[in-house]
């Protein structure tokens, strides 16, 4: 968290990146750190008005801000919510640039930072239901902190028992009926009832996709839809909510906490 509060400046392509406008409230009742991931050009150019000639002219503008994405980090959930900025800092760009800035704070020395999206179960399952059968399940997952999902608790235990920091699972088939899976049933049942208890532990491939969908890795499902191969990633259906573009940090912290609590309750995630 200190890396957020004292972020370095990194250069990627034509632009520099850093974290600005930091508000560190880790000692509040709801601990949080607010900031803005900022993208800017050291030697920027902008069009200005020359009042004498009544014309538009190009002017040099040092450290010209190109885009910024407000975010809030809640250490109690190891979770972050950020603003998606169209044509600036999109939902797929923010995690990569945030990771680069944080890791640069330690010169990349024995430090890894990953921002994995929490999937919207309903949107994810609605896409899975369009597939006639599955041909591949693959996921790279890592131990959660501090929450874990009961449906993939067995896989989490396996990771801990192996003392692994990351596990990759991949299942493929070329058989006509595709892979056997209960992934849709499992997700539907736990959305209907968070207390749902399957009659047997989910298969490792299903558990890995569930774990990735809950924000602890990256997963994808490949299948067939109307004769075409379709790839559905857990990152394609990110959980989101509406808030002001220029948020009041404390209000955003409270709203984000409510969202994380709702997800935890819906999916029966525990400490």
Coordinates of C-alpha atoms in Angstrom, one line a residue:
X1 CA 0.0 0.0 0.0
X2 CA 2.9 2.3 0.5
X3 CA 3.7 1.9 -3.2
X4 CA 0.3 3.5 -3.9
X5 CA 1.0 6.4 -1.6
X6 CA 4.5 7.0 -2.9
X7 CA 4.2 5.8 -6.5
X8 CA 7.0 6.2 -9.0
X9 CA 6.8 7.6 -12.5
X10 CA 7.2 5.1 -15.3
X11 CA 7.4 5.6 -19.1
X12 CA 5.5 3.4 -21.5
X13 CA 5.6 4.4 -25.2
X14 CA 4.8 8.1 -25.6
X15 CA 3.4 8.6 -22.2
X16 CA 4.4 8.6 -18.5
X17 CA 2.2 7.0 -15.8
X18 CA 2.0 7.5 -12.0
X19 CA -0.6 7.7 -9.2
X20 CA -1.7 11.2 -8.2
X21 CA -4.1 12.8 -5.7
X22 CA -3.6 10.1 -3.1
X23 CA -5.7 10.1 0.0
X24 CA -4.4 7.6 2.6
X25 CA -7.1 6.7 5.1
X26 CA -5.9 3.3 6.2
X27 CA -6.7 4.2 9.9
X28 CA -10.3 5.0 9.2
X29 CA -13.2 2.8 10.3
X30 CA -13.4 1.7 6.7
X31 CA -9.7 1.7 5.7
X32 CA -9.0 2.8 2.2
X33 CA -6.5 4.4 -0.2
X34 CA -7.9 6.7 -2.9
X35 CA -5.9 7.8 -5.9
X36 CA -5.9 8.5 -9.6
X37 CA -3.9 6.5 -12.1
X38 CA -2.7 9.3 -14.4
X39 CA -1.4 9.1 -17.9
X40 CA 0.4 12.2 -19.3
X41 CA 2.8 13.4 -21.9
X42 CA 6.0 15.1 -20.7
X43 CA 6.2 17.1 -23.9
X44 CA 2.5 17.6 -24.7
X45 CA 0.9 19.7 -27.4
X46 CA -2.4 21.4 -27.3
X47 CA -4.4 23.8 -29.5
X48 CA -4.8 27.2 -28.0
X49 CA -6.2 30.6 -29.2
X50 CA -3.8 33.3 -30.3
X51 CA -5.9 36.4 -29.5
X52 CA -3.8 38.7 -31.6
X53 CA -4.2 36.8 -34.8
X54 CA -7.6 35.4 -33.8
X55 CA -6.4 31.9 -34.9
X56 CA -5.8 28.5 -33.4
X57 CA -2.2 27.6 -32.9
X58 CA -0.3 24.6 -31.5
X59 CA 1.4 25.1 -28.2
X60 CA 3.8 23.1 -26.1
X61 CA 2.3 22.0 -22.8
X62 CA 4.7 20.2 -20.4
X63 CA 3.2 17.2 -18.4
X64 CA -0.1 17.4 -20.3
X65 CA -2.7 15.1 -18.7
X66 CA -4.1 12.7 -21.3
X67 CA -6.4 10.7 -18.9
X68 CA -6.8 9.7 -15.3
X69 CA -8.8 6.9 -13.6
X70 CA -10.0 7.4 -10.0
X71 CA -9.7 4.2 -7.9
X72 CA -10.2 3.1 -4.4
X73 CA -8.3 0.2 -2.7
X74 CA -9.9 -1.6 0.3
X75 CA -7.2 -3.6 2.2
X76 CA -9.8 -5.5 4.2
X77 CA -10.9 -7.1 0.9
X78 CA -7.7 -6.9 -1.0
X79 CA -10.0 -5.3 -3.6
X80 CA -9.9 -2.3 -5.9
X81 CA -12.6 -0.4 -7.8
X82 CA -11.6 1.9 -10.7
X83 CA -13.1 4.2 -13.3
X84 CA -13.2 2.9 -16.8
X85 CA -12.1 5.8 -19.1
X86 CA -13.1 5.4 -22.7
X87 CA -10.2 5.8 -25.2
X88 CA -7.9 6.6 -22.3
X89 CA -7.6 4.0 -19.5
X90 CA -10.0 1.2 -20.4
X91 CA -10.9 -1.7 -18.2
X92 CA -8.2 -3.9 -19.8
X93 CA -5.5 -1.2 -19.6
X94 CA -5.9 -0.1 -15.9
X95 CA -4.8 -3.5 -14.4
X96 CA -1.6 -3.6 -16.6
X97 CA -0.5 0.0 -15.9
X98 CA -1.4 -0.2 -12.2
X99 CA 0.7 -3.4 -12.0
X100 CA 3.6 -1.7 -13.7
X101 CA 3.6 1.3 -11.5
X102 CA 3.4 -0.7 -8.2
X103 CA 6.1 -3.2 -9.2
X104 CA 8.3 -0.3 -10.3
X105 CA 8.2 1.0 -6.8
X106 CA 10.2 -2.0 -5.7
X107 CA 12.3 -2.2 -8.9
X108 CA 10.4 -5.4 -9.6
X109 CA 12.5 -7.1 -6.9
X110 CA 10.5 -10.1 -5.4
X111 CA 7.3 -8.2 -5.9
X112 CA 4.3 -9.1 -8.0
X113 CA 1.0 -7.1 -8.3
X114 CA -2.0 -8.4 -10.3
X115 CA -5.4 -6.9 -10.6
X116 CA -7.9 -9.7 -11.6
X117 CA -11.5 -8.8 -12.3
X118 CA -14.5 -10.2 -10.4
X119 CA -16.9 -11.7 -13.0
X120 CA -20.6 -11.0 -13.1
X121 CA -22.0 -14.5 -12.6
X122 CA -25.2 -13.8 -14.5
X123 CA -23.5 -12.3 -17.5
X124 CA -20.9 -15.1 -17.5
X125 CA -23.4 -17.9 -17.3
X126 CA -25.7 -16.3 -19.9
X127 CA -22.8 -16.5 -22.4
X128 CA -21.9 -20.1 -21.4
X129 CA -25.5 -21.2 -22.0
X130 CA -25.2 -20.2 -25.6
X131 CA -22.5 -22.9 -26.2
X132 CA -23.7 -26.3 -27.3
X133 CA -20.7 -27.9 -25.7
X134 CA -17.3 -27.1 -24.2
X135 CA -13.9 -27.9 -25.8
X136 CA -11.5 -26.3 -23.3
X137 CA -11.4 -25.1 -19.7
X138 CA -8.2 -23.3 -18.7
X139 CA -7.3 -21.1 -15.7
X140 CA -4.4 -19.8 -13.8
X141 CA -5.3 -19.2 -10.1
X142 CA -3.5 -18.2 -7.0
X143 CA -4.4 -18.4 -3.2
X144 CA -6.9 -15.8 -2.1
X145 CA -6.5 -13.3 0.7
X146 CA -8.6 -12.7 2.8
X147 CA -11.7 -14.3 1.3
X148 CA -12.3 -17.7 -0.3
X149 CA -15.3 -19.2 -2.0
X150 CA -16.8 -22.4 -0.6
X151 CA -17.4 -24.0 -4.0
X152 CA -13.7 -24.0 -4.8
X153 CA -12.5 -24.5 -1.3
X154 CA -11.1 -27.9 -2.2
X155 CA -8.9 -26.4 -4.9
X156 CA -7.8 -23.7 -2.5
X157 CA -6.8 -26.4 0.0
X158 CA -4.8 -28.1 -2.7
X159 CA -2.9 -25.0 -3.5
X160 CA -2.1 -24.4 0.1
X161 CA -1.1 -28.0 0.8
X162 CA 1.3 -27.9 -2.2
X163 CA 2.7 -24.5 -0.9
X164 CA 2.1 -23.1 -4.4
X165 CA 1.8 -19.5 -5.3
X166 CA 0.1 -20.2 -8.5
X167 CA -1.6 -23.2 -10.2
X168 CA -2.5 -23.6 -13.9
X169 CA -5.3 -26.0 -15.0
X170 CA -6.1 -26.9 -18.6
X171 CA -8.6 -29.4 -19.9
X172 CA -9.2 -30.0 -23.6
X173 CA -11.2 -32.4 -25.7
X174 CA -11.8 -33.1 -29.4
X175 CA -14.7 -35.6 -28.6
X176 CA -18.1 -34.8 -30.1
X177 CA -19.9 -34.3 -26.8
X178 CA -17.3 -32.0 -25.4
X179 CA -16.1 -31.8 -21.8
X180 CA -18.3 -32.9 -18.9
X181 CA -19.0 -29.9 -16.7
X182 CA -21.4 -28.7 -14.0
X183 CA -20.1 -25.1 -14.2
X184 CA -23.5 -23.6 -15.3
X185 CA -25.5 -25.6 -12.7
X186 CA -23.1 -24.7 -9.9
X187 CA -23.2 -20.9 -10.7
X188 CA -27.0 -20.9 -11.2
X189 CA -27.5 -22.8 -7.9
X190 CA -25.3 -20.6 -5.8
X191 CA -26.9 -17.4 -7.3
X192 CA -30.3 -18.8 -6.3
X193 CA -29.2 -19.8 -2.8
X194 CA -25.8 -18.8 -1.3
X195 CA -26.2 -21.8 1.1
X196 CA -26.2 -24.3 -1.7
X197 CA -24.1 -27.3 -1.0
X198 CA -23.2 -29.6 -4.0
X199 CA -23.5 -33.3 -3.5
X200 CA -19.9 -33.7 -4.3
X201 CA -16.9 -31.3 -4.7
X202 CA -16.7 -29.6 -8.1
X203 CA -14.3 -31.1 -10.6
X204 CA -10.9 -29.3 -10.7
X205 CA -11.6 -27.6 -14.0
X206 CA -15.0 -26.2 -12.8
X207 CA -13.4 -25.1 -9.5
X208 CA -10.6 -23.3 -11.3
X209 CA -13.0 -21.3 -13.5
X210 CA -15.1 -20.5 -10.4
X211 CA -12.0 -19.3 -8.5
X212 CA -10.9 -17.1 -11.5
X213 CA -14.5 -15.7 -11.8
X214 CA -14.3 -14.7 -8.1
X215 CA -11.2 -12.6 -8.9
X216 CA -8.4 -15.0 -7.9
X217 CA -6.9 -15.7 -11.4
X218 CA -7.6 -15.7 -15.1
X219 CA -9.8 -18.2 -16.8
X220 CA -11.4 -19.0 -20.1
X221 CA -13.9 -21.4 -21.5
X222 CA -13.8 -22.4 -25.2
X223 CA -16.9 -24.0 -26.8
X224 CA -19.0 -24.2 -29.9
X225 CA -21.9 -21.9 -30.8
X226 CA -23.8 -22.5 -34.1
X227 CA -20.8 -24.3 -35.5
X228 CA -18.3 -21.6 -34.6
X229 CA -15.6 -21.8 -31.9
X230 CA -16.2 -19.2 -29.2
X231 CA -13.8 -18.1 -26.4
X232 CA -15.3 -16.7 -23.2
X233 CA -12.9 -15.2 -20.6
X234 CA -13.7 -14.5 -17.0
X235 CA -12.4 -11.0 -17.6
X236 CA -15.0 -10.4 -20.4
X237 CA -17.9 -9.9 -17.9
X238 CA -16.4 -7.8 -15.1
X239 CA -18.6 -6.8 -12.2
X240 CA -19.3 -3.0 -12.3
X241 CA -21.4 -0.3 -10.7
X242 CA -22.2 3.3 -11.4
X243 CA -20.6 6.2 -9.5
X244 CA -19.7 9.9 -10.1
X245 CA -16.8 10.5 -12.5
X246 CA -15.2 12.7 -9.8
X247 CA -16.0 10.8 -6.7
X248 CA -15.9 11.9 -3.1
X249 CA -13.3 9.3 -1.8
X250 CA -15.1 8.4 1.4
X251 CA -18.4 7.9 -0.4
X252 CA -16.7 5.7 -3.0
X253 CA -15.1 3.7 -0.2
X254 CA -18.5 3.1 1.4
X255 CA -20.1 2.1 -1.9
X256 CA -17.3 -0.1 -2.9
X257 CA -17.4 -1.9 0.5
X258 CA -21.1 -2.5 0.0
X259 CA -20.4 -4.0 -3.4
X260 CA -17.7 -6.4 -2.0
X261 CA -20.0 -7.4 0.9
X262 CA -22.8 -8.1 -1.6
X263 CA -20.6 -10.3 -3.8
X264 CA -19.3 -12.1 -0.7
X265 CA -22.8 -12.8 0.5
X266 CA -24.1 -13.9 -2.9
X267 CA -21.3 -16.4 -3.4
X268 CA -21.0 -17.4 0.3
X269 CA -17.3 -16.3 0.5
X270 CA -15.7 -16.6 3.9
X271 CA -12.6 -15.5 5.7

